[in-house]
mmCIF file of C-alpha atoms and ligand atoms in Angstrom:
data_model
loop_
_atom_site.group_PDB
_atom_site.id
_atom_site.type_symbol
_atom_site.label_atom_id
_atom_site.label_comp_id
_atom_site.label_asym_id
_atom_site.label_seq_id
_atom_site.Cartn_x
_atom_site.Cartn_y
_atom_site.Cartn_z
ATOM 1 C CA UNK A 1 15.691 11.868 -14.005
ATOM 2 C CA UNK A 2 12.530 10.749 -13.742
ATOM 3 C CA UNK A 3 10.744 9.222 -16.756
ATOM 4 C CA UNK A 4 8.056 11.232 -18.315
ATOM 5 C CA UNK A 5 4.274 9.377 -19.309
ATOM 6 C CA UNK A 6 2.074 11.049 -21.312
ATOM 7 C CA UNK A 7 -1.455 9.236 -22.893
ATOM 8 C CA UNK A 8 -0.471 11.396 -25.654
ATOM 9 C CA UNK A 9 2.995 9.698 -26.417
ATOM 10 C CA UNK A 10 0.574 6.413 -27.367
ATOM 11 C CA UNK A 11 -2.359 5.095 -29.803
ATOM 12 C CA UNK A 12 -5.270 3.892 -28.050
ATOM 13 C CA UNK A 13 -6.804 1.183 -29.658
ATOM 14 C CA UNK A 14 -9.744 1.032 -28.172
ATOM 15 C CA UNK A 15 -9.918 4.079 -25.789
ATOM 16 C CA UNK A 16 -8.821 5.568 -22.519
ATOM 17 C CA UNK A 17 -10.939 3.878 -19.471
ATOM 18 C CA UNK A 18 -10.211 6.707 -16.972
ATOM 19 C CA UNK A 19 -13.294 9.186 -17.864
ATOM 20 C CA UNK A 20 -16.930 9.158 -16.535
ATOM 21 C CA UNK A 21 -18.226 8.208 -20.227
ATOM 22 C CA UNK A 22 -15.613 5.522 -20.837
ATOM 23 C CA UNK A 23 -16.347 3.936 -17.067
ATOM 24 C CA UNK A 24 -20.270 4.340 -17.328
ATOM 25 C CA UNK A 25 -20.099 2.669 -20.716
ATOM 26 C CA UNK A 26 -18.014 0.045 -19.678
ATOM 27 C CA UNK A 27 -19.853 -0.865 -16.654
ATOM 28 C CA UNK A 28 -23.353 -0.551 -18.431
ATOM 29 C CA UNK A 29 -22.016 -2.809 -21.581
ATOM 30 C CA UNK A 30 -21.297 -5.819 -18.853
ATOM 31 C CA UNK A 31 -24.749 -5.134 -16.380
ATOM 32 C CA UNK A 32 -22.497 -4.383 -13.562
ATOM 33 C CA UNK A 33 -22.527 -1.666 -10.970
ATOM 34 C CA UNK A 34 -19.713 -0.555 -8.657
ATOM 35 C CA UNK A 35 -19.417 -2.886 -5.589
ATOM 36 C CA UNK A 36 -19.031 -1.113 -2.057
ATOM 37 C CA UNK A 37 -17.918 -3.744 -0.429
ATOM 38 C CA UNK A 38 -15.109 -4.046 -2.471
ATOM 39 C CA UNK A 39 -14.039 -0.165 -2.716
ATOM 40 C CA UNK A 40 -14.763 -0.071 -5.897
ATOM 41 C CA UNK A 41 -14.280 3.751 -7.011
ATOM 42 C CA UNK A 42 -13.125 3.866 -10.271
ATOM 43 C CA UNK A 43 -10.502 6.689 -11.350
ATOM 44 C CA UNK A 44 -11.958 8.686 -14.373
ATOM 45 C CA UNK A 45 -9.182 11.155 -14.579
ATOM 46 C CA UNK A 46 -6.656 9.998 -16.802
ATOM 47 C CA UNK A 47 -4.037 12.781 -15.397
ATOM 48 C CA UNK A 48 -3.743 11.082 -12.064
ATOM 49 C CA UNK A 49 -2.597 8.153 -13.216
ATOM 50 C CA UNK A 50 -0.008 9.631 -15.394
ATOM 51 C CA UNK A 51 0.820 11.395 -12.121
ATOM 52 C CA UNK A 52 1.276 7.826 -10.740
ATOM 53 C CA UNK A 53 3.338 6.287 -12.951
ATOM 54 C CA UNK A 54 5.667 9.188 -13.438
ATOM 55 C CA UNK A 55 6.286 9.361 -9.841
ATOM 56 C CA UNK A 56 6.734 5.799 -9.729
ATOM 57 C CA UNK A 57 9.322 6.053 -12.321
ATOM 58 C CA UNK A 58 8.339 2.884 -14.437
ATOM 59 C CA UNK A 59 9.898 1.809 -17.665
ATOM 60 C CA UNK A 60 9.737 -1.009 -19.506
ATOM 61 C CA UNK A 61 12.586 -2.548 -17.436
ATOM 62 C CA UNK A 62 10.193 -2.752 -14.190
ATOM 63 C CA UNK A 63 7.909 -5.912 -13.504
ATOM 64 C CA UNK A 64 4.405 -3.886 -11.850
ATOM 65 C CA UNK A 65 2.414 -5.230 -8.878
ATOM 66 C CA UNK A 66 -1.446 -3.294 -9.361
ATOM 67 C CA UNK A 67 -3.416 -4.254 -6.423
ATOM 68 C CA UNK A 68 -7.494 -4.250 -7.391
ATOM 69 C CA UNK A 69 -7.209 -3.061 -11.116
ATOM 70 C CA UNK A 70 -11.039 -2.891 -11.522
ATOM 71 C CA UNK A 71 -12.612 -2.304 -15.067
ATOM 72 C CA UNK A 72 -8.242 -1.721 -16.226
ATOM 73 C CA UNK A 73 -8.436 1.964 -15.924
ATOM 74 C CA UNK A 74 -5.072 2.191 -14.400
ATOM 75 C CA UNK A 75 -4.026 -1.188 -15.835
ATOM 76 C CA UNK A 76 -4.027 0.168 -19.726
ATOM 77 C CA UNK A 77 -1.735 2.570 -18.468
ATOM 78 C CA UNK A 78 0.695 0.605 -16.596
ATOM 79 C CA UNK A 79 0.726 -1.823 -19.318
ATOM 80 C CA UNK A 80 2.193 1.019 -21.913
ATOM 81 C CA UNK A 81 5.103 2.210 -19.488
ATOM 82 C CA UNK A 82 6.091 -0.968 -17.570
ATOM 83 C CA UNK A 83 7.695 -4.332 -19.105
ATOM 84 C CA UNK A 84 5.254 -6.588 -16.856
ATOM 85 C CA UNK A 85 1.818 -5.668 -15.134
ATOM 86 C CA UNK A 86 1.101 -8.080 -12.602
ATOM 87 C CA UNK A 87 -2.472 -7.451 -11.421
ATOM 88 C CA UNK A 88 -4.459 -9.127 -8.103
ATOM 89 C CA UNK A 89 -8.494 -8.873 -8.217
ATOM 90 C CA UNK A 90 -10.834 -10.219 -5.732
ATOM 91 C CA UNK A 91 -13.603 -9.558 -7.890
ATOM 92 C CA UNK A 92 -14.358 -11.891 -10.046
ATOM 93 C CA UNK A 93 -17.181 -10.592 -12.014
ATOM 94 C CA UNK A 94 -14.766 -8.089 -13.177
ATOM 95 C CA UNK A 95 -13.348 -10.960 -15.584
ATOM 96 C CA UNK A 96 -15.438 -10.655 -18.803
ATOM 97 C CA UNK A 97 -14.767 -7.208 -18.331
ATOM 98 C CA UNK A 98 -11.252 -6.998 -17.895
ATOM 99 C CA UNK A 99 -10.656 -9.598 -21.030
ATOM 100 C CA UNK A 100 -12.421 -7.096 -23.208
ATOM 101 C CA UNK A 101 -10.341 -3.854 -22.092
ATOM 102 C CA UNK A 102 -7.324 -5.294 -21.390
ATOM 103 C CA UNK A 103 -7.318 -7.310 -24.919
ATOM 104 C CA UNK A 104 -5.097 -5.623 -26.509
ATOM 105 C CA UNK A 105 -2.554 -5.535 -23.653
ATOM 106 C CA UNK A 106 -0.598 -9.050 -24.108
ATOM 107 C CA UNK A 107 1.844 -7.982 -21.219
ATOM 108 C CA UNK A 108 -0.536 -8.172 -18.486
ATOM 109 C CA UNK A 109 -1.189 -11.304 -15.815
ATOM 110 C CA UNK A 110 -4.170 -11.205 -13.677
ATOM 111 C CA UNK A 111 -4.608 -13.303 -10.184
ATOM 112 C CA UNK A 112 -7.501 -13.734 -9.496
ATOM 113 C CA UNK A 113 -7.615 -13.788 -5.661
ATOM 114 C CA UNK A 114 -7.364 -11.239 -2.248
ATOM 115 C CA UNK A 115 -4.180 -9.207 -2.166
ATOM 116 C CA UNK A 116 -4.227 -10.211 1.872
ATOM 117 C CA UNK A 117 -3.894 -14.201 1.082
ATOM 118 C CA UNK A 118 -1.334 -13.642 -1.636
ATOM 119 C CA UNK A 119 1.927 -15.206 -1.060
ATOM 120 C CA UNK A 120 3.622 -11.488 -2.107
ATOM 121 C CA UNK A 121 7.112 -13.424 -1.798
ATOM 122 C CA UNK A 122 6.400 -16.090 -4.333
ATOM 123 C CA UNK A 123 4.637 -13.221 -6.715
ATOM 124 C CA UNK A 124 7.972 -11.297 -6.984
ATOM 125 C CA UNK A 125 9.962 -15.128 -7.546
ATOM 126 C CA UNK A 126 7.574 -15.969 -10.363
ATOM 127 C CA UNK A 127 7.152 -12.915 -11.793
ATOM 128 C CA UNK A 128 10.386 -10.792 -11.542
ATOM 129 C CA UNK A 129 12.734 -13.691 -10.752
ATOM 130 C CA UNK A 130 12.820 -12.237 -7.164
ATOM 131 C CA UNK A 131 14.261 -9.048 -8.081
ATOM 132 C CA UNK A 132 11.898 -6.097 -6.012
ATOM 133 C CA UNK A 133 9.044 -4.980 -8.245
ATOM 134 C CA UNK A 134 7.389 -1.898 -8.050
ATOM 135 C CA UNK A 135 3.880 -1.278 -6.700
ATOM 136 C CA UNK A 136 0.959 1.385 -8.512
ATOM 137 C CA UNK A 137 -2.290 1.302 -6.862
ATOM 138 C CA UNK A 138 -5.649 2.840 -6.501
ATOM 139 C CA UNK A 139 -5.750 1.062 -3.230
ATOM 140 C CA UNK A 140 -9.669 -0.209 -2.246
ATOM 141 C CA UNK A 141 -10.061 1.879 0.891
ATOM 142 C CA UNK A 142 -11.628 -0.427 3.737
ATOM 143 C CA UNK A 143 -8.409 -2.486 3.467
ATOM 144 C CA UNK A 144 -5.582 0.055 2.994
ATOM 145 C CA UNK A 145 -3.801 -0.329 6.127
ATOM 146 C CA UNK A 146 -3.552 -4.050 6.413
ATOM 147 C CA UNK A 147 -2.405 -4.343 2.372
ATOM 148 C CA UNK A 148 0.366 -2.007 3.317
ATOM 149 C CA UNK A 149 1.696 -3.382 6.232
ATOM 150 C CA UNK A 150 1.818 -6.790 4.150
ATOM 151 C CA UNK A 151 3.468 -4.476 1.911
ATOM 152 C CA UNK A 152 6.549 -3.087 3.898
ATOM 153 C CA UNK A 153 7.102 -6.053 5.848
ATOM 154 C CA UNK A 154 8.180 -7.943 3.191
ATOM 155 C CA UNK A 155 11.994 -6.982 2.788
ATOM 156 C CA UNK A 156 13.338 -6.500 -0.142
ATOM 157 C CA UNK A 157 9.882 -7.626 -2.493
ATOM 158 C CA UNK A 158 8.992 -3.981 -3.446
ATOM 159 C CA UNK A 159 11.225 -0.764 -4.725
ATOM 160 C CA UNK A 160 8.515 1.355 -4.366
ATOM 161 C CA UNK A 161 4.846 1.472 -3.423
ATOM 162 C CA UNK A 162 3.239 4.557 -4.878
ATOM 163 C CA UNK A 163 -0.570 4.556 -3.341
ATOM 164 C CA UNK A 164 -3.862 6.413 -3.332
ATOM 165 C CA UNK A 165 -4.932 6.189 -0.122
ATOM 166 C CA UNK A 166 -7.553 8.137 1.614
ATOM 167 C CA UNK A 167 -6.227 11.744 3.068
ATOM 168 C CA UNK A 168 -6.745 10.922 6.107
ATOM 169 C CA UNK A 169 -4.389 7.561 5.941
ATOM 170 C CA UNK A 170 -1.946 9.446 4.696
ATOM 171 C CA UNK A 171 -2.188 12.261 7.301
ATOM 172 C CA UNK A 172 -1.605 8.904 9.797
ATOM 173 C CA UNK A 173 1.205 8.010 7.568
ATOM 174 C CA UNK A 174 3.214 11.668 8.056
ATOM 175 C CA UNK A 175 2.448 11.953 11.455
ATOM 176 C CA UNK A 176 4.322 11.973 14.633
ATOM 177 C CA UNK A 177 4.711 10.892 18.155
ATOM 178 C CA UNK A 178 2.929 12.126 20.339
ATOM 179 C CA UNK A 179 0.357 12.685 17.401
ATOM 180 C CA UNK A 180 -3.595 11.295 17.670
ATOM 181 C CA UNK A 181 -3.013 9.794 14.107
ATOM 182 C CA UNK A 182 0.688 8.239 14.914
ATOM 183 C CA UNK A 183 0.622 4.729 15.243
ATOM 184 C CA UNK A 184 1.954 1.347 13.567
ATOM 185 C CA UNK A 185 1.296 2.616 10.103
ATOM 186 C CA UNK A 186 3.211 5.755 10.435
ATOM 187 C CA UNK A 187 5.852 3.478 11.833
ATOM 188 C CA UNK A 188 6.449 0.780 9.562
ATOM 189 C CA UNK A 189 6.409 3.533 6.517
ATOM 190 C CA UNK A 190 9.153 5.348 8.352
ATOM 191 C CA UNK A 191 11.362 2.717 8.588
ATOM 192 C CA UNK A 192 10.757 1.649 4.663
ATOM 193 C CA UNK A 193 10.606 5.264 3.428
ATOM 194 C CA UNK A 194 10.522 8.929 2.935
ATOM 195 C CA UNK A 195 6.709 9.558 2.138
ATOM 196 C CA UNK A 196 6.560 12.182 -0.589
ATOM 197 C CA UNK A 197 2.631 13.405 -1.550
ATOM 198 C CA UNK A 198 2.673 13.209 -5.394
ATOM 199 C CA UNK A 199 -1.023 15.063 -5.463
ATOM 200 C CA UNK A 200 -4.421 15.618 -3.462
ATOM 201 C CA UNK A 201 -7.209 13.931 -5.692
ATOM 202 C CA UNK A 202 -10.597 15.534 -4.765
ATOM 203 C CA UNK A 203 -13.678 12.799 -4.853
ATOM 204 C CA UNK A 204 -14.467 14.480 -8.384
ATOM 205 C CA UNK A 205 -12.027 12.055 -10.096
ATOM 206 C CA UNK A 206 -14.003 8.785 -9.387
ATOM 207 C CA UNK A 207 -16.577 6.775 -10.069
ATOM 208 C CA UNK A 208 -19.195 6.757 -8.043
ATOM 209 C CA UNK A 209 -17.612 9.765 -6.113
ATOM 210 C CA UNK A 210 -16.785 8.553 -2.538
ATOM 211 C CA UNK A 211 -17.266 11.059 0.655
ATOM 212 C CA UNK A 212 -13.684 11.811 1.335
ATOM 213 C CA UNK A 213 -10.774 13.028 -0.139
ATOM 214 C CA UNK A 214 -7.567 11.217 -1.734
ATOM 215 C CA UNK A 215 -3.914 11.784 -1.772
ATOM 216 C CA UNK A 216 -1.383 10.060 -3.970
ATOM 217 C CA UNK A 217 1.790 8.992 -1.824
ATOM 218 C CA UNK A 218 5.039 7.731 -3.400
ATOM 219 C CA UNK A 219 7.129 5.495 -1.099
ATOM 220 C CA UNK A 220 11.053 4.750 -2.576
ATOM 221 C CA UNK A 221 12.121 2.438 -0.477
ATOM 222 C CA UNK A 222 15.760 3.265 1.366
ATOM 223 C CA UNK A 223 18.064 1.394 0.187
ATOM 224 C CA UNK A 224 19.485 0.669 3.693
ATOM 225 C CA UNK A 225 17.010 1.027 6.639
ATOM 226 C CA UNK A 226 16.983 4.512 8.884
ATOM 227 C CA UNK A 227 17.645 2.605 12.058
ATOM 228 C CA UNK A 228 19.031 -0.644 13.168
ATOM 229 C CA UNK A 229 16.914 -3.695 14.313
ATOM 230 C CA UNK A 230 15.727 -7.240 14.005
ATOM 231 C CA UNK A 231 13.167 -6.247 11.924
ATOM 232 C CA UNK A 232 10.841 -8.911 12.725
ATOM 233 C CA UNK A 233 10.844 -7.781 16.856
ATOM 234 C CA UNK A 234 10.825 -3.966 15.561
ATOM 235 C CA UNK A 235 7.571 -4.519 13.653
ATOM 236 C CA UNK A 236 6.259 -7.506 16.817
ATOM 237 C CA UNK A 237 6.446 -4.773 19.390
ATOM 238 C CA UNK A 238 5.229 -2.048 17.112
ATOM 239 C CA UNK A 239 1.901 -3.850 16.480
ATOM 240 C CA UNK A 240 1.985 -5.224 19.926
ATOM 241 C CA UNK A 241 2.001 -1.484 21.223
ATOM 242 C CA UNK A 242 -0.627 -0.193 19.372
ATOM 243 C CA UNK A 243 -2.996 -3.201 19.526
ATOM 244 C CA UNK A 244 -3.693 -2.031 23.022
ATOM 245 C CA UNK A 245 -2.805 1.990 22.829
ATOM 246 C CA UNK A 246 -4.069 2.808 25.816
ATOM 247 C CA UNK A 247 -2.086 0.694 28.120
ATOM 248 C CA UNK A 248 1.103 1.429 28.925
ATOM 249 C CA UNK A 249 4.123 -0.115 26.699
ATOM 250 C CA UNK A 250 5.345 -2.138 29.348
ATOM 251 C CA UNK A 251 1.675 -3.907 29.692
ATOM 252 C CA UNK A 252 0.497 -3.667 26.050
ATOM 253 C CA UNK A 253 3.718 -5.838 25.284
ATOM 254 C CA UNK A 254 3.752 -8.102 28.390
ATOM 255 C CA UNK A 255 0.146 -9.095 27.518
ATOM 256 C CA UNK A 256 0.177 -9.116 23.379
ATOM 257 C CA UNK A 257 3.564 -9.593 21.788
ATOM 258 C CA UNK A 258 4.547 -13.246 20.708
ATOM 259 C CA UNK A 259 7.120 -13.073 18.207
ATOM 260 C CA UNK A 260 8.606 -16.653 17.242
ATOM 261 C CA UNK A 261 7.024 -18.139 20.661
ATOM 262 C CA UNK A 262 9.223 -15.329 23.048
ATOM 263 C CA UNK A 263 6.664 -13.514 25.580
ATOM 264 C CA UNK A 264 8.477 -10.787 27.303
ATOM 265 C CA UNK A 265 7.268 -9.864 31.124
ATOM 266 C CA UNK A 266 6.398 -6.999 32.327
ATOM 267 C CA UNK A 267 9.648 -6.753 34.675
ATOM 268 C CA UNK A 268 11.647 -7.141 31.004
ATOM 269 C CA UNK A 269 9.974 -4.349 28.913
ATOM 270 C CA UNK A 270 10.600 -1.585 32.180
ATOM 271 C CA UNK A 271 14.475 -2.769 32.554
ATOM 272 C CA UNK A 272 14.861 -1.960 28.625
ATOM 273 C CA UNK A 273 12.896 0.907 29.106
ATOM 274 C CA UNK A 274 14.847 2.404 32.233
ATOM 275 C CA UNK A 275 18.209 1.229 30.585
ATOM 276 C CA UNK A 276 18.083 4.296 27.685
ATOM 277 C CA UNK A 277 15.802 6.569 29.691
ATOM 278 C CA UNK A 278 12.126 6.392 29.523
ATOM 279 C CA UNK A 279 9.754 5.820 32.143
ATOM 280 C CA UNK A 280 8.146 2.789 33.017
ATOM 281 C CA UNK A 281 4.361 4.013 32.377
ATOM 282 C CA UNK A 282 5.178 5.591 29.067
ATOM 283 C CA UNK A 283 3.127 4.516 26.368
ATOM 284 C CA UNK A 284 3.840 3.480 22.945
ATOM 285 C CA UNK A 285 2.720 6.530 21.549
ATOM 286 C CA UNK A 286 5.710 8.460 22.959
ATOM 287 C CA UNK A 287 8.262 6.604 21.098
ATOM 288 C CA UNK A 288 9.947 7.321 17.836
ATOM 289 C CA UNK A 289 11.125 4.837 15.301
ATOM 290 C CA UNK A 290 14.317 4.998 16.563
ATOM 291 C CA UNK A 291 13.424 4.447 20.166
ATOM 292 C CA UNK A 292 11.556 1.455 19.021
ATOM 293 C CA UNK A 293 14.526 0.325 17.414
ATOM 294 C CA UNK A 294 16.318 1.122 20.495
ATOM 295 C CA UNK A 295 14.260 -0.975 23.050
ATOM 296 C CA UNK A 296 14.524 -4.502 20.023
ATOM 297 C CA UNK A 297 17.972 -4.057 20.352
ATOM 298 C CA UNK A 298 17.918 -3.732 24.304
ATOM 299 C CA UNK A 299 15.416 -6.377 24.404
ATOM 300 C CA UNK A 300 17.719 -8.567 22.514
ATOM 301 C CA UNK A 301 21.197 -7.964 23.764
HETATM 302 N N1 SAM B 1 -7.661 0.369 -10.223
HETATM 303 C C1 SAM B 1 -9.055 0.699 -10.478
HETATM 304 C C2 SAM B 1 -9.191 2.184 -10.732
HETATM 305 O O1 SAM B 1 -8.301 2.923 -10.294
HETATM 306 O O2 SAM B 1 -10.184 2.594 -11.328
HETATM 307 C C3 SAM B 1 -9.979 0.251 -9.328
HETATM 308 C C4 SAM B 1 -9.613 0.761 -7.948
HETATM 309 S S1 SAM B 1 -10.868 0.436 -6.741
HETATM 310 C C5 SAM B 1 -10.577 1.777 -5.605
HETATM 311 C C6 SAM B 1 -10.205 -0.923 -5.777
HETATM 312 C C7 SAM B 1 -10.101 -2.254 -6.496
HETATM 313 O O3 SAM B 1 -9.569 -3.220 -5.583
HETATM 314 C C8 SAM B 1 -11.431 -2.840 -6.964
HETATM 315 O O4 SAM B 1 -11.271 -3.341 -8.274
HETATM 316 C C9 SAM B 1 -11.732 -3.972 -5.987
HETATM 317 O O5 SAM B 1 -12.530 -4.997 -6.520
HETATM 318 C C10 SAM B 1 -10.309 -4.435 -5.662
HETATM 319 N N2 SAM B 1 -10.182 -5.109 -4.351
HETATM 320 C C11 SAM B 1 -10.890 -4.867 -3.218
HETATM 321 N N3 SAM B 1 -10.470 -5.655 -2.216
HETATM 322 C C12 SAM B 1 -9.466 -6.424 -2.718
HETATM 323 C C13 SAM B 1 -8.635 -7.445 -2.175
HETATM 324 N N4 SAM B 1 -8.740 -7.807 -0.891
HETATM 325 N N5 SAM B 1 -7.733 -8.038 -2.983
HETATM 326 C C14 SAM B 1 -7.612 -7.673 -4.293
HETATM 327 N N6 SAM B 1 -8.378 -6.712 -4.855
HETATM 328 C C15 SAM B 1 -9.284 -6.084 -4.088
#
């Protein structure tokens, strides 16, 4: 069963971040102001985060990865429910700020540094002693998809990654072949996970209020993967393809995939193709996980 988190369950010496007075006092008592060009849109409704970590099922046994914890809002939470909050901040004129909220929460570590040049491996080693550990995020939104294809492609790092993203990336995430939104994102979650909405989170609940709307997704990572592959060709020729969507497979991968120095011709990709039944100009769009999976394992018999 999955364990319950309530504010209410805990004393809050000083206060609960997550509401518009808490966040506009906060940010007033430092002189700072939101950045934009960091995402910064802070979460001032308390119940989405419980939302969060219930989905995410922490306890105190789990070791937590928070990517971009802002003025702590999430954090304070995260640091009642889990054993270990690992945080990573780019911002560092959030740190005055983030040693005054977070002082009373002596199970927290902060990095101080960009998610996207973070050795994620070495994190989980130092950290968790390599054991996976679990990810809760308000994720900053103009770098979403490339922190969560660091994410899933490194095996065996992360249980779960439970994620506001913006609706529309997770519409892209559910989607389909065949689909305008499919591509390598909706791939590479596929192959790490079911995605299950936990809620829709109208722009109401942040900080300044952004102009779209936000979903919650929970990602539980399968324990064995839904299709068999060398994962690191799987995800090559997945970005390969949809680096160049509008060619055809058999060009998009003849021209962009290098994958440990191997270049594959055009002649190649159409054999592997023809050999389990697609056409040569079919496009990487077309394919579903498992025919990706399908043409890495022709490509490397
Ligand atoms: N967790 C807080 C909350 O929910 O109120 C803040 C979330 S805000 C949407 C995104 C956070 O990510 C900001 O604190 C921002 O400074 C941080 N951030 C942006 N880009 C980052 C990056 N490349 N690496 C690490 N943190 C980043």
């Amino acid at each position: 069963m999955t364990p319950s988190f309530s504010i209410h369950d805990y004393d809050w010496p000083p206060r609960v971040l997550a509401t518009p007075s808490a966040t506009r006092e906060v940010l007033e008592k430092h002189g700072l102001h939101a950045r934009k060009k960091y995402g910064q849109n802070f979460l001032i409704d308390a119940s989405v985060i419980e939302r969060s970590i219930e989905a995410a099922g922490i306890t105190e046994e789990d070791c937590v990865l928070e990517i971009g914890p802002g003025i702590g809002s999430m954090t304070q939470l995260l640091s009642r429910a889990a054993g270990h909050v690992v945080c990573v901040e780019i911002d560092t004129s959030l740190e005055p700020v983030l040693a005054d909220t977070l002082a009373d929460c002596d199970n927290v570590t902060i990095l101080w540094q960009d998610i996207l040049k973070t050795d994620l491996r070495a994190v989980c080693t130092e950290y968790n002693d390599g054991k996976p550990m679990k990810v809760v995020a308000n994720l900053p939104y103009y770098v979403t998809t490339p922190i969560l294809m660091e994410l899933l492609s490194k095996k065996g790092c992360f249980s779960s990654i439970t994620v506001m993203v913006q609706k529309e990336v997770a519409d892209r995430i559910r989607s389909g072949p065949g689909s305008k939104e499919y591509g390598a994102l909706s791939l590479a979650v596929q192959y790490y996970a079911e995605p299950e909405i936990v809620t829709q989170v109208s722009a109401g609940c942040f900080f300044p209020r952004p102009n779209v709307d936000s979903t919650v997704l929970c990602l539980q990572a399968y324990e064995e993967p839904p299709v068999q592959a060398d994962e690191g060709l799987l995800f090559a020729l997945i970005r390969a393809a949809f680096n160049q969507r509008r060619k055809t497979l058999a060009n998009a991968l003849s021209h962009g995939l290098d994958y440990r120095g191997r270049r594959l011709s055009r002649e190649e990709v159409v054999a592997a193709l023809e050999a389990f039944g697609l056409p040569a100009a079919v496009r990487g769009e077309a394919l579903s996980l498992e025919q990706f999976a399908a043409l890495s394992r022709q490509l490397t018999a």
